[in-house]
PDB file of C-alpha atoms in Angstrom:
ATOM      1  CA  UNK A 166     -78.876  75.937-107.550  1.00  0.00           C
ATOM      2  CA  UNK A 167     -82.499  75.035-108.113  1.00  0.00           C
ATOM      3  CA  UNK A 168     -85.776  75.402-106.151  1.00  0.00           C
ATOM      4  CA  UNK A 169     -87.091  72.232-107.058  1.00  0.00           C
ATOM      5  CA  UNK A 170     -83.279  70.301-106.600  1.00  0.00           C
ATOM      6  CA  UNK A 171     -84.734  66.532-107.700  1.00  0.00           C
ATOM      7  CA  UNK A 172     -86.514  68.027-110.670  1.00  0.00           C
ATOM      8  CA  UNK A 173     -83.619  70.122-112.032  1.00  0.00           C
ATOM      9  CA  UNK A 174     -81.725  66.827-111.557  1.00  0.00           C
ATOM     10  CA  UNK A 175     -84.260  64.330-113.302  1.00  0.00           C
ATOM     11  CA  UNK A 176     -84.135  67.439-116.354  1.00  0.00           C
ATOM     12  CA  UNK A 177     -80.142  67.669-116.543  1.00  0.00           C
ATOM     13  CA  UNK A 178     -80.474  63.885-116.330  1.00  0.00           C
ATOM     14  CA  UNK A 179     -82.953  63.428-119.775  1.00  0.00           C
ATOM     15  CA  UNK A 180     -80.931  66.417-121.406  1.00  0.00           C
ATOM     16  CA  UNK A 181     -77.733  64.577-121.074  1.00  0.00           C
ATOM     17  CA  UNK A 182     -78.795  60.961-121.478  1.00  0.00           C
ATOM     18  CA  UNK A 183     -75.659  58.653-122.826  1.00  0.00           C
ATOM     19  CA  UNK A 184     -73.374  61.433-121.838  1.00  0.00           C
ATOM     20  CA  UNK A 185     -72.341  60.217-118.331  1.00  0.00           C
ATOM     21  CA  UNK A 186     -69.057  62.311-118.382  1.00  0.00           C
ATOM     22  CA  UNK A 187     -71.167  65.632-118.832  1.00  0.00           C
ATOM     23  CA  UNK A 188     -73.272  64.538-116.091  1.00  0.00           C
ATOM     24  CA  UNK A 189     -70.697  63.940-113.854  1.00  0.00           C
ATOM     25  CA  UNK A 190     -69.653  67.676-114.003  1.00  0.00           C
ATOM     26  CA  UNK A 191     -73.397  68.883-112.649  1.00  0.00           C
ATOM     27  CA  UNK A 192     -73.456  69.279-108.877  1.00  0.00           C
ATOM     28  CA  UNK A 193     -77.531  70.283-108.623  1.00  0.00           C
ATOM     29  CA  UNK A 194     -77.860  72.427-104.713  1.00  0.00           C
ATOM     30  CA  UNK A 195     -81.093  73.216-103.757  1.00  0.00           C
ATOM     31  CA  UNK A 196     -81.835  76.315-102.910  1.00  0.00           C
ATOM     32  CA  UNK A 197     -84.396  78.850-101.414  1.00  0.00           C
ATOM     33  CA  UNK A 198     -83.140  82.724-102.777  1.00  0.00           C
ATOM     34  CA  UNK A 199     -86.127  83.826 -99.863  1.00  0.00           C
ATOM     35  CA  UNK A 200     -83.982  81.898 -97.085  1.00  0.00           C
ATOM     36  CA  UNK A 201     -80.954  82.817 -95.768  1.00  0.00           C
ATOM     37  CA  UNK A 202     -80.317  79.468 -94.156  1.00  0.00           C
ATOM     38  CA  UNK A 203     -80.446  77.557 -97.858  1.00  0.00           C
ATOM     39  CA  UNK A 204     -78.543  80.272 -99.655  1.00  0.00           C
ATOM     40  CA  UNK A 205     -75.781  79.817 -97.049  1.00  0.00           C
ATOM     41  CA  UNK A 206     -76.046  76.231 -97.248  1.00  0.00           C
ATOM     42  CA  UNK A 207     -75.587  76.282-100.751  1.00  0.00           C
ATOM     43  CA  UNK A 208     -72.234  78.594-100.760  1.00  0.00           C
ATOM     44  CA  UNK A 209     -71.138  76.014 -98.466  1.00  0.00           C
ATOM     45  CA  UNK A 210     -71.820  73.084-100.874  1.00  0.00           C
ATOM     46  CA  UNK A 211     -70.761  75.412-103.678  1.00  0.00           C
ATOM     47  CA  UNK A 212     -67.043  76.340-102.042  1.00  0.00           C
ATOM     48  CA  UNK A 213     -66.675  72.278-101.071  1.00  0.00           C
ATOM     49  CA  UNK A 214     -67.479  71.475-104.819  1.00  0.00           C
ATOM     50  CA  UNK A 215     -64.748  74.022-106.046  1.00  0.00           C
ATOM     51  CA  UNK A 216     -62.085  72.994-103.538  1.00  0.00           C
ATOM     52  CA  UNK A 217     -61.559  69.888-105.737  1.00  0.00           C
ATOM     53  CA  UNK A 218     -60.571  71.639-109.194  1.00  0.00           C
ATOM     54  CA  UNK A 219     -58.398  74.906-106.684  1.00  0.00           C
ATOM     55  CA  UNK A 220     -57.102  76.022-110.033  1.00  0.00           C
ATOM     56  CA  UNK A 221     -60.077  77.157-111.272  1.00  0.00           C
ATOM     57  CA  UNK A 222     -62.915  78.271-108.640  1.00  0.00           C
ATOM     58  CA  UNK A 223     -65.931  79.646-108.785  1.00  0.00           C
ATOM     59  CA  UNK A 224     -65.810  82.438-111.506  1.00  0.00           C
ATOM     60  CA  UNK A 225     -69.204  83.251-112.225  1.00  0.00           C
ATOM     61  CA  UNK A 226     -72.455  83.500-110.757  1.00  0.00           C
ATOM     62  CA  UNK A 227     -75.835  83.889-112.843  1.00  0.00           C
ATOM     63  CA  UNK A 228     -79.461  84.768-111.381  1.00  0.00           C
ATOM     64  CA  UNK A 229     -82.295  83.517-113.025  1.00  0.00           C
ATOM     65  CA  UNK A 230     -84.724  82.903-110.236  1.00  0.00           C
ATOM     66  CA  UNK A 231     -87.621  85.424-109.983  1.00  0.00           C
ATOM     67  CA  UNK A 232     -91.902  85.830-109.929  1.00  0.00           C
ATOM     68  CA  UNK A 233     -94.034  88.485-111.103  1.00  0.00           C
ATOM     69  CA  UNK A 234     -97.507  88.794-109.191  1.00  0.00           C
ATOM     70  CA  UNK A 235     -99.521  91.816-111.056  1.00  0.00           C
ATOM     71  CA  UNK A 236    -102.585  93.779-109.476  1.00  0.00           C
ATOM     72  CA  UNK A 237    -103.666  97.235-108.543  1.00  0.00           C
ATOM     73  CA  UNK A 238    -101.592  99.362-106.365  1.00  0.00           C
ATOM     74  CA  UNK A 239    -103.801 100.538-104.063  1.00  0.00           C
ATOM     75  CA  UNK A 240    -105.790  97.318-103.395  1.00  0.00           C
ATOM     76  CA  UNK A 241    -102.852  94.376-103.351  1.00  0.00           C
ATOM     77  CA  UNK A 242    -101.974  92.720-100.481  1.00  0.00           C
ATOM     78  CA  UNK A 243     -98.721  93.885 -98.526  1.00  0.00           C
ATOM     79  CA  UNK A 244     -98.091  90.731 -98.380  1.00  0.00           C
ATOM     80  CA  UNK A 245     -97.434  90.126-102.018  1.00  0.00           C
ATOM     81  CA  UNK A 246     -95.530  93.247-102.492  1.00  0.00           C
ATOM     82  CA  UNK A 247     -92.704  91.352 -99.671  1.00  0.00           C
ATOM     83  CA  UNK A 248     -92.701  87.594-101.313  1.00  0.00           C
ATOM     84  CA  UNK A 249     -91.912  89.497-104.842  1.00  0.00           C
ATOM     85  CA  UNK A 250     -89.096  91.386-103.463  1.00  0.00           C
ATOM     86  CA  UNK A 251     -88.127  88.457-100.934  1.00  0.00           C
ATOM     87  CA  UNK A 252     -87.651  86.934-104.367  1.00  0.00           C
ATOM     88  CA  UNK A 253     -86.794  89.393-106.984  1.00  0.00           C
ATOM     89  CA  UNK A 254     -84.213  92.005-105.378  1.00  0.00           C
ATOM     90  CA  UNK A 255     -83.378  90.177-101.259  1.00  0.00           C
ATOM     91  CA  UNK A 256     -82.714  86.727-102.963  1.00  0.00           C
ATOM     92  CA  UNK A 257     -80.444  88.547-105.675  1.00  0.00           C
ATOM     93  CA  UNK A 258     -78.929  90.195-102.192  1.00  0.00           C
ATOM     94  CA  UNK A 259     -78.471  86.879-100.269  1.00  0.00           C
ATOM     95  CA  UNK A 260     -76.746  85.638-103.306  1.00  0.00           C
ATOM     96  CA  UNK A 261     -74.061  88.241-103.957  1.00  0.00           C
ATOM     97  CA  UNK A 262     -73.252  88.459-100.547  1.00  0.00           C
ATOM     98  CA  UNK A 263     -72.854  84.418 -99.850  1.00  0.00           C
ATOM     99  CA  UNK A 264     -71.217  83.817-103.481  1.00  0.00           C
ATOM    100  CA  UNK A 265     -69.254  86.911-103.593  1.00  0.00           C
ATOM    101  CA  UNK A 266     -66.225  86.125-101.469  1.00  0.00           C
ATOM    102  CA  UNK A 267     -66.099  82.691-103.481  1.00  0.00           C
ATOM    103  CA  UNK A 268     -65.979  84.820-106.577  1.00  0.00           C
ATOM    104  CA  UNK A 269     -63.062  87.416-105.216  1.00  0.00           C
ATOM    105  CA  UNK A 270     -61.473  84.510-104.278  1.00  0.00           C
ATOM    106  CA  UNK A 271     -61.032  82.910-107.785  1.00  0.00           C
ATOM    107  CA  UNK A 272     -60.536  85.768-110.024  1.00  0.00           C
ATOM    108  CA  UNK A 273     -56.923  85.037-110.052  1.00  0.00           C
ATOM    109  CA  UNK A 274     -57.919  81.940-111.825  1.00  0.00           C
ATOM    110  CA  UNK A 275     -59.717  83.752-114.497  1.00  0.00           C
ATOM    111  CA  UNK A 276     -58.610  83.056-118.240  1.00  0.00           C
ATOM    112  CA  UNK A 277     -56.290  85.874-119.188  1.00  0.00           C
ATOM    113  CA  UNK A 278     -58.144  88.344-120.141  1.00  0.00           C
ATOM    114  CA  UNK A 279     -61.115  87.626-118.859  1.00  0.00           C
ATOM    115  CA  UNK A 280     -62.743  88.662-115.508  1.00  0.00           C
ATOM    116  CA  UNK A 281     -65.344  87.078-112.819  1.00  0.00           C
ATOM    117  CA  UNK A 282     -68.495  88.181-113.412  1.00  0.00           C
ATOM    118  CA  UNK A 283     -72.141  87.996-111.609  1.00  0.00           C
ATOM    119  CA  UNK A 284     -75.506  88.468-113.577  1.00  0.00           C
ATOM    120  CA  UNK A 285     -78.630  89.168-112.909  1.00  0.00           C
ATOM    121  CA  UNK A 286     -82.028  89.029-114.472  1.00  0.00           C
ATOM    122  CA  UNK A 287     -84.171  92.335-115.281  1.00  0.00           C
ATOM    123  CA  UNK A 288     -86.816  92.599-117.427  1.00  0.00           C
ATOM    124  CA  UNK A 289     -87.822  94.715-120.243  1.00  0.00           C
ATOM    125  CA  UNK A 290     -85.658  97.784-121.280  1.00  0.00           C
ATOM    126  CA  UNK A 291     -84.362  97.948-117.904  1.00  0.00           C
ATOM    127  CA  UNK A 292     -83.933 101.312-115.175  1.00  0.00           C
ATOM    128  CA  UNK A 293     -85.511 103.341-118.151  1.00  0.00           C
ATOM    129  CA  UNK A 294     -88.683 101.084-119.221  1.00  0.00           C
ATOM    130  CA  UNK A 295     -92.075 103.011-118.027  1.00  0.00           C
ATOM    131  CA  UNK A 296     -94.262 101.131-115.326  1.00  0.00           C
ATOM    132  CA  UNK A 297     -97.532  99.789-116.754  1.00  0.00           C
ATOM    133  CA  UNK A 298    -100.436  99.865-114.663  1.00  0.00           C
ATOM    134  CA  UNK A 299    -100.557  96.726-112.554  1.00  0.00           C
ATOM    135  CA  UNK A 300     -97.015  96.524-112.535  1.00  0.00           C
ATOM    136  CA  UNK A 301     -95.815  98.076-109.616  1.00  0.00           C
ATOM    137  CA  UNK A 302     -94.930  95.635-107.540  1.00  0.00           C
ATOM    138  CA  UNK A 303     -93.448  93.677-110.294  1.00  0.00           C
ATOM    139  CA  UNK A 304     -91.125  96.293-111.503  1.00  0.00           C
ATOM    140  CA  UNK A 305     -90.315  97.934-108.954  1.00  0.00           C
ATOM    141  CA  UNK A 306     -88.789  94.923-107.332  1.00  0.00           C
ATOM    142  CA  UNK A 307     -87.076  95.346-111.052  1.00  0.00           C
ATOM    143  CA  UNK A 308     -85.792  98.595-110.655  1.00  0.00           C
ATOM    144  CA  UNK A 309     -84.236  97.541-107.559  1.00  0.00           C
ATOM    145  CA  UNK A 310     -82.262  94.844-108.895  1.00  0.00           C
ATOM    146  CA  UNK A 311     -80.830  97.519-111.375  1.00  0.00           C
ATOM    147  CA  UNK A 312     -79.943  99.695-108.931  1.00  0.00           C
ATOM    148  CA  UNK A 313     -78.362  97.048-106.642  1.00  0.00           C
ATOM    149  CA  UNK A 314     -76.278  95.981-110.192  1.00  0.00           C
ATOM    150  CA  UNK A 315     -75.140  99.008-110.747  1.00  0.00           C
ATOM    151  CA  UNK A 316     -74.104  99.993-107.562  1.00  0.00           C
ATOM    152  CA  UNK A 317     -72.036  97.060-106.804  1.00  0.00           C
ATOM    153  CA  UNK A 318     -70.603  97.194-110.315  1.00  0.00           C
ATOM    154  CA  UNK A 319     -68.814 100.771-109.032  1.00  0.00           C
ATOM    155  CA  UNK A 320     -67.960  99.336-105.994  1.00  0.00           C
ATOM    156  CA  UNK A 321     -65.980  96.677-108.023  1.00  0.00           C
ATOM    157  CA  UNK A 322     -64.633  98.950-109.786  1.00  0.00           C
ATOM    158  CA  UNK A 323     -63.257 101.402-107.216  1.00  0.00           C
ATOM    159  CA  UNK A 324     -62.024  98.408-105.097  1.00  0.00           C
ATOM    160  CA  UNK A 325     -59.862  97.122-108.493  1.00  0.00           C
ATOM    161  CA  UNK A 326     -61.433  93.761-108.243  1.00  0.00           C
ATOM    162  CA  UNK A 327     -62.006  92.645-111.819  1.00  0.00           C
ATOM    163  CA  UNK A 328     -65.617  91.272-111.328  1.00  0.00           C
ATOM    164  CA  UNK A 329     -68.446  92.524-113.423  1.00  0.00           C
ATOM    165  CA  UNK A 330     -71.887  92.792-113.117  1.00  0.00           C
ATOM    166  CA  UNK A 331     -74.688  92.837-115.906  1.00  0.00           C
ATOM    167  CA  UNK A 332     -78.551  92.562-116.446  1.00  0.00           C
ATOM    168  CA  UNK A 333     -80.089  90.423-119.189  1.00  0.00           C
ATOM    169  CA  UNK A 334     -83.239  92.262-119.717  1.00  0.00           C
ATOM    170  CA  UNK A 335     -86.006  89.883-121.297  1.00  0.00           C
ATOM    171  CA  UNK A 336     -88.991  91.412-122.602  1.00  0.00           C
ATOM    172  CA  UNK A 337     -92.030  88.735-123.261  1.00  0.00           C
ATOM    173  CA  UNK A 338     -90.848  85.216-123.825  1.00  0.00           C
ATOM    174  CA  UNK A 339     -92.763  82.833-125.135  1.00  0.00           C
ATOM    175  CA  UNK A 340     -93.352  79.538-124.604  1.00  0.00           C
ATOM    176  CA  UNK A 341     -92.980  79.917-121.072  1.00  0.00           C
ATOM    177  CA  UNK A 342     -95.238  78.396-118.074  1.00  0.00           C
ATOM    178  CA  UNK A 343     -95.751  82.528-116.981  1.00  0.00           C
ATOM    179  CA  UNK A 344     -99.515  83.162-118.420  1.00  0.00           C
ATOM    180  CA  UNK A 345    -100.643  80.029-116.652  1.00  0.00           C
ATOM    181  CA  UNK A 346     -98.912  80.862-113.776  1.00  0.00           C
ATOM    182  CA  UNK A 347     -99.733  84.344-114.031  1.00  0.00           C
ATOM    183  CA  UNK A 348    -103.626  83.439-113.945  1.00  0.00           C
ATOM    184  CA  UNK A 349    -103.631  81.254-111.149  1.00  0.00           C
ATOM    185  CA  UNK A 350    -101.585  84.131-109.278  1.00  0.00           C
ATOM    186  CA  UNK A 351    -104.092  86.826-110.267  1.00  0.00           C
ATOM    187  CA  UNK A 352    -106.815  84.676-108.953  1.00  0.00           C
ATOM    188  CA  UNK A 353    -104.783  84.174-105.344  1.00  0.00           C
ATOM    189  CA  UNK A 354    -104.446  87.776-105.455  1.00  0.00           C
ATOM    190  CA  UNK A 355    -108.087  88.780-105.808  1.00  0.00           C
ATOM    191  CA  UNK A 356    -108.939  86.626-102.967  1.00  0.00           C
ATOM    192  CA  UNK A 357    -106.346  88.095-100.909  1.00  0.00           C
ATOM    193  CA  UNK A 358    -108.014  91.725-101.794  1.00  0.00           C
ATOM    194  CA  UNK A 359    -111.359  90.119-100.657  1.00  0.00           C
ATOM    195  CA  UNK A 360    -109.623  88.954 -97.275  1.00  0.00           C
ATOM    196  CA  UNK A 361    -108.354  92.352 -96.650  1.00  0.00           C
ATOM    197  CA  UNK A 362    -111.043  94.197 -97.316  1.00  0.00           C
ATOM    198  CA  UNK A 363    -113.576  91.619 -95.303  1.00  0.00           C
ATOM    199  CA  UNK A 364    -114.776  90.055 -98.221  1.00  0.00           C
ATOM    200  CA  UNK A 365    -115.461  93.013-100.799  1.00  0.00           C
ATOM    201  CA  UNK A 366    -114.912  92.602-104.281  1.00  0.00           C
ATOM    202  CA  UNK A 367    -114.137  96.597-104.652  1.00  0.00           C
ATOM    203  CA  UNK A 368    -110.526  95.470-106.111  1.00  0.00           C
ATOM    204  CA  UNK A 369    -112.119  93.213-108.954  1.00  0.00           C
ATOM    205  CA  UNK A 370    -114.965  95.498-109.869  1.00  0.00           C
ATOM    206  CA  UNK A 371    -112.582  98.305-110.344  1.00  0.00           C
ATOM    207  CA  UNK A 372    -109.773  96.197-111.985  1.00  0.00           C
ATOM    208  CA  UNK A 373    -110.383  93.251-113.345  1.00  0.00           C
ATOM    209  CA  UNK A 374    -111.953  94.192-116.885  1.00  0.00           C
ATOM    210  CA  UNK A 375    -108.285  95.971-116.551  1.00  0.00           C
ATOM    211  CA  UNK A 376    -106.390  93.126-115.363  1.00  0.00           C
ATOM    212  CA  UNK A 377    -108.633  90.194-118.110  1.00  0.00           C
ATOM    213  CA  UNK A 378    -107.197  92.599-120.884  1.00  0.00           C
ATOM    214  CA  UNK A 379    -103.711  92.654-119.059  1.00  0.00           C
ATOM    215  CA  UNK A 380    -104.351  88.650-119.819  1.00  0.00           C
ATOM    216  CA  UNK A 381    -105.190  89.446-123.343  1.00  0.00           C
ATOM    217  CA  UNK A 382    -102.001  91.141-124.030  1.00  0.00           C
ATOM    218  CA  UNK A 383    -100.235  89.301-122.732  1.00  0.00           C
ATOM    219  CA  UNK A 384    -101.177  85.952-124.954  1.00  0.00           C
ATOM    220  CA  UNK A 385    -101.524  88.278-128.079  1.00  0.00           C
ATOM    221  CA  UNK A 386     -97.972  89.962-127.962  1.00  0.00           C
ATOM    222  CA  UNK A 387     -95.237  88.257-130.222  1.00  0.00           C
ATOM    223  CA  UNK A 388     -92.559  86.864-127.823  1.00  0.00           C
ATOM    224  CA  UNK A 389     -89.250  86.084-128.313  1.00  0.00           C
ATOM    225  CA  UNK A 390     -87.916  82.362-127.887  1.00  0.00           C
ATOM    226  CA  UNK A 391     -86.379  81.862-124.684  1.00  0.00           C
ATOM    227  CA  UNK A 392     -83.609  80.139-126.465  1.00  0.00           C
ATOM    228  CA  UNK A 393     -82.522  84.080-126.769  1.00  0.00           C
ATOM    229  CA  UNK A 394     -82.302  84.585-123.049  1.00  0.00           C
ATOM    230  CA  UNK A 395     -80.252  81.451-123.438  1.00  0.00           C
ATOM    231  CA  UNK A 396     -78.115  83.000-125.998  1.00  0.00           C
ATOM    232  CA  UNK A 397     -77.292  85.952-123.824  1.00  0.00           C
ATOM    233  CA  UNK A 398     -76.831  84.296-121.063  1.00  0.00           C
ATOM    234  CA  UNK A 399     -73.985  82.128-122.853  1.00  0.00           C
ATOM    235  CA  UNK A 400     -72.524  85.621-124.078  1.00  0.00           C
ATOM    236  CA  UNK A 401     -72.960  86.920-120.429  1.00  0.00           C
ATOM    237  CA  UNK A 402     -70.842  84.377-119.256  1.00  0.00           C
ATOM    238  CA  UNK A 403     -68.345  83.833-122.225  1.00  0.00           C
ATOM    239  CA  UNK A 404     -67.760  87.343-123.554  1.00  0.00           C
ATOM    240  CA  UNK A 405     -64.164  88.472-123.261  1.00  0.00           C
ATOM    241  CA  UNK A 406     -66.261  91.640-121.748  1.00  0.00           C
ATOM    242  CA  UNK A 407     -70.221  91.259-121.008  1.00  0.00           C
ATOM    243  CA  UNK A 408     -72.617  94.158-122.024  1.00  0.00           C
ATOM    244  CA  UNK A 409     -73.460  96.073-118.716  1.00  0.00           C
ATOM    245  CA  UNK A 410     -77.676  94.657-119.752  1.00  0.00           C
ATOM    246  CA  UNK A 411     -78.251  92.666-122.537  1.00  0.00           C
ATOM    247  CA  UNK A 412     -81.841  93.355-124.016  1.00  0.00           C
ATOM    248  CA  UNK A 413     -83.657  90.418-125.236  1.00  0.00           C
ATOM    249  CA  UNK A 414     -86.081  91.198-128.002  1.00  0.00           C
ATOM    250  CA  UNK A 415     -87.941  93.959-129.626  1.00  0.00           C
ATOM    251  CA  UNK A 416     -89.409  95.287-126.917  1.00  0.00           C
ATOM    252  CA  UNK A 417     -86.836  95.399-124.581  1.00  0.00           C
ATOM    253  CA  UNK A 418     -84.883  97.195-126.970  1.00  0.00           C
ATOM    254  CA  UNK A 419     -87.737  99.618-127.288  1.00  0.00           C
ATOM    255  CA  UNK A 420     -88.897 100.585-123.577  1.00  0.00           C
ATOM    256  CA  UNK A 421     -85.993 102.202-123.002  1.00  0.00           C
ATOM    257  CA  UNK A 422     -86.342 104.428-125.878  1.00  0.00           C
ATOM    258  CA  UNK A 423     -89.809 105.118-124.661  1.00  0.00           C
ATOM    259  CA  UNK A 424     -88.380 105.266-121.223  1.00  0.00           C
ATOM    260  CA  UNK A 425     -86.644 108.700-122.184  1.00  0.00           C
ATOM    261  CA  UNK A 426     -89.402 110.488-123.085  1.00  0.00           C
ATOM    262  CA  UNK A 427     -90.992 113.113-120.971  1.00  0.00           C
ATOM    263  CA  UNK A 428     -93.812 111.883-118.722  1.00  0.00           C
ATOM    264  CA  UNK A 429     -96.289 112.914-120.698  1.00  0.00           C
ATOM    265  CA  UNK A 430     -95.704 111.253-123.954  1.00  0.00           C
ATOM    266  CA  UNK A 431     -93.569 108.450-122.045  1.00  0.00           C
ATOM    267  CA  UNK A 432     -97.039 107.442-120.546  1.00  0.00           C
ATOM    268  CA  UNK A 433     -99.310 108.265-123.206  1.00  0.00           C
ATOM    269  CA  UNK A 434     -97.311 105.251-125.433  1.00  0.00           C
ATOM    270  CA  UNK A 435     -97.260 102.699-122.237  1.00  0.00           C
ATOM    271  CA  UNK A 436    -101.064 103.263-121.601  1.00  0.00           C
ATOM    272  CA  UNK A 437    -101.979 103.193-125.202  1.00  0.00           C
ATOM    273  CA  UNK A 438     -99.082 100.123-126.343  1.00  0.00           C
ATOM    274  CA  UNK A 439    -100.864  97.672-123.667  1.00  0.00           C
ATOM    275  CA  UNK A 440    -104.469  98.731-123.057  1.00  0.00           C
ATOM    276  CA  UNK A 441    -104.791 101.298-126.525  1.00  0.00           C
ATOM    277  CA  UNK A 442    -104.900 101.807-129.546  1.00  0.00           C
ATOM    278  CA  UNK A 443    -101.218 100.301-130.201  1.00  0.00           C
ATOM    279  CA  UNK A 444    -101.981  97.069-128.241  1.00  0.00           C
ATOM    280  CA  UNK A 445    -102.595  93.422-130.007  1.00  0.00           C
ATOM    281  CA  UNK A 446    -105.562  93.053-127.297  1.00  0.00           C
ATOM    282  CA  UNK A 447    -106.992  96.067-128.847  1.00  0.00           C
ATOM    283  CA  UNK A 448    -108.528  98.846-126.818  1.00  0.00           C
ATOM    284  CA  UNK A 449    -109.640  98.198-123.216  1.00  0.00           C
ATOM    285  CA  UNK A 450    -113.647  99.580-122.212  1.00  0.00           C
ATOM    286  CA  UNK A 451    -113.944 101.592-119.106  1.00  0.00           C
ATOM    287  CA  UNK A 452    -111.085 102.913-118.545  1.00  0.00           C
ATOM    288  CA  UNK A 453    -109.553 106.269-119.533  1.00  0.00           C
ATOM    289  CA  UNK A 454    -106.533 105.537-121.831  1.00  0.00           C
TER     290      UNK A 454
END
């Protein structure tokens, strides 16, 4: 399934160029996580694509849709707090519950051995990774998505129905279109503060020499390649048994670590490792860190 169905098509299309039998096999659905009308439509599409090959099914599902608008709590538009978990945790909800029964129904087609699975996309170290400021919206929706995992992981699991569910938690990946997307969704943001407030700039003066060096970190911290999320997506989906979250580069592997602290020191080393002494951007100016 793909947002933007012609251009995932055109994509798979130059990826797979002279290899017509490959091609073949793709079946691209659009599809709108934030709509329950296109979600359905594409279980429909999904189940008549899988009723020609019955001895197989649909086995697995994986998530990778997802948007991250950043600003300050108190001043960000309600608005933007529902699209990002419209997207991030409701459209992971529409698509268990559409693609689920499809699943159940094929798990007796499974490769011995092997189970159905459905996987989702986290971010950073996961349920235990602390919440930067300007994050809230952002990982909250997160959080949910975690809690929504493991919760219907259980309820597999008491019901006997050999489906798991896992997380691949990606901290920053670079190259990715997210800083320039990011900016031009920080900008939208600030003028929906303005609107809200009839027309004052209270939000930026407070929080945008916090939210430029937010921008700053972001560019300056090393990434990892996204060919790693690719890699553990492949073992997600291929593992005789998939890791319950599979954390995708240094810092993932460190926020939860960090995550376990008390509050105190857990928050000291979040302020300080993006806007401190321990970030690449340096130390942000007028702000207590």
């Amino acid at each position: 399934g793909a947002y933007d169905a012609p251009g995932a098509e055109k994509k798979f299309a130059e990826l797979l160029a002279g290899n017509e039998q490959a091609l073949k096999k793709i079946v691209v659905v659009s599809l709108d996580v934030t709509s329950d009308k296109s979600v359905g439509n594409a279980a429909s599409t999904t189940e008549l694509c899988m009723a020609k090959t019955p001895t197989v099914g649909l086995t697995s599902v994986i998530n990778f849709h997802g948007v991250a608008f950043n600003g300050p709590t108190e001043y960000m538009p309600i608005a933007m707090y529902q699209r990002q978990h419209d997207v991030n945790y409701i459209g992971n909800l529409r698509m268990v519950q559409a693609f689920l029964p499809l699943v159940k129904s094929a798990t007796g087609n499974v490769p011995a051995g092997h189970r159905a699975r459905f996987i989702f996309t986290g971010t950073g170290g996961g349920a235990c990774s602390p919440c930067p400021s300007l994050l809230s919206a952002y990982m909250s929706s997160k959080f949910a998505v975690e809690a929504m995992c493991q919760s219907l992981r259980m309820e597999m699991h008491m019901l006997g129905r050999p489906v798991d569910c896992c997380v691949i938690n990606p901290g920053f990946v670079k190259p990715t279109m997210l800083m320039e997307e990011g900016i031009r969704m920080t900008t939208k943001m600030w003028g929906g503060c303005r609107d809200a407030m009839e027309g004052s700039t209270a939000a930026e003066d407070e929080y945008g020499p916090m939210m430029e060096h937010f921008v700053k970190y972001s560019a300056a911290v090393p990434g990892e390649h996204v060919s790693a999320v690719a890699r553990a997506a492949d073992d997600a989906l291929t593992a005789y048994r998939p890791r319950t979250s599979y954390k995708v580069g240094i810092d993932s592997k460190l926020a939860p670590i960090v995550g376990l602290l008390p509050t105190g020191p857990r928050e000291l080393m979040a302020r300080h490792g993006m806007y401190g002494k321990l970030s690449p951007a340096g130390t942000v100016k007028g702000y207590k860190v």
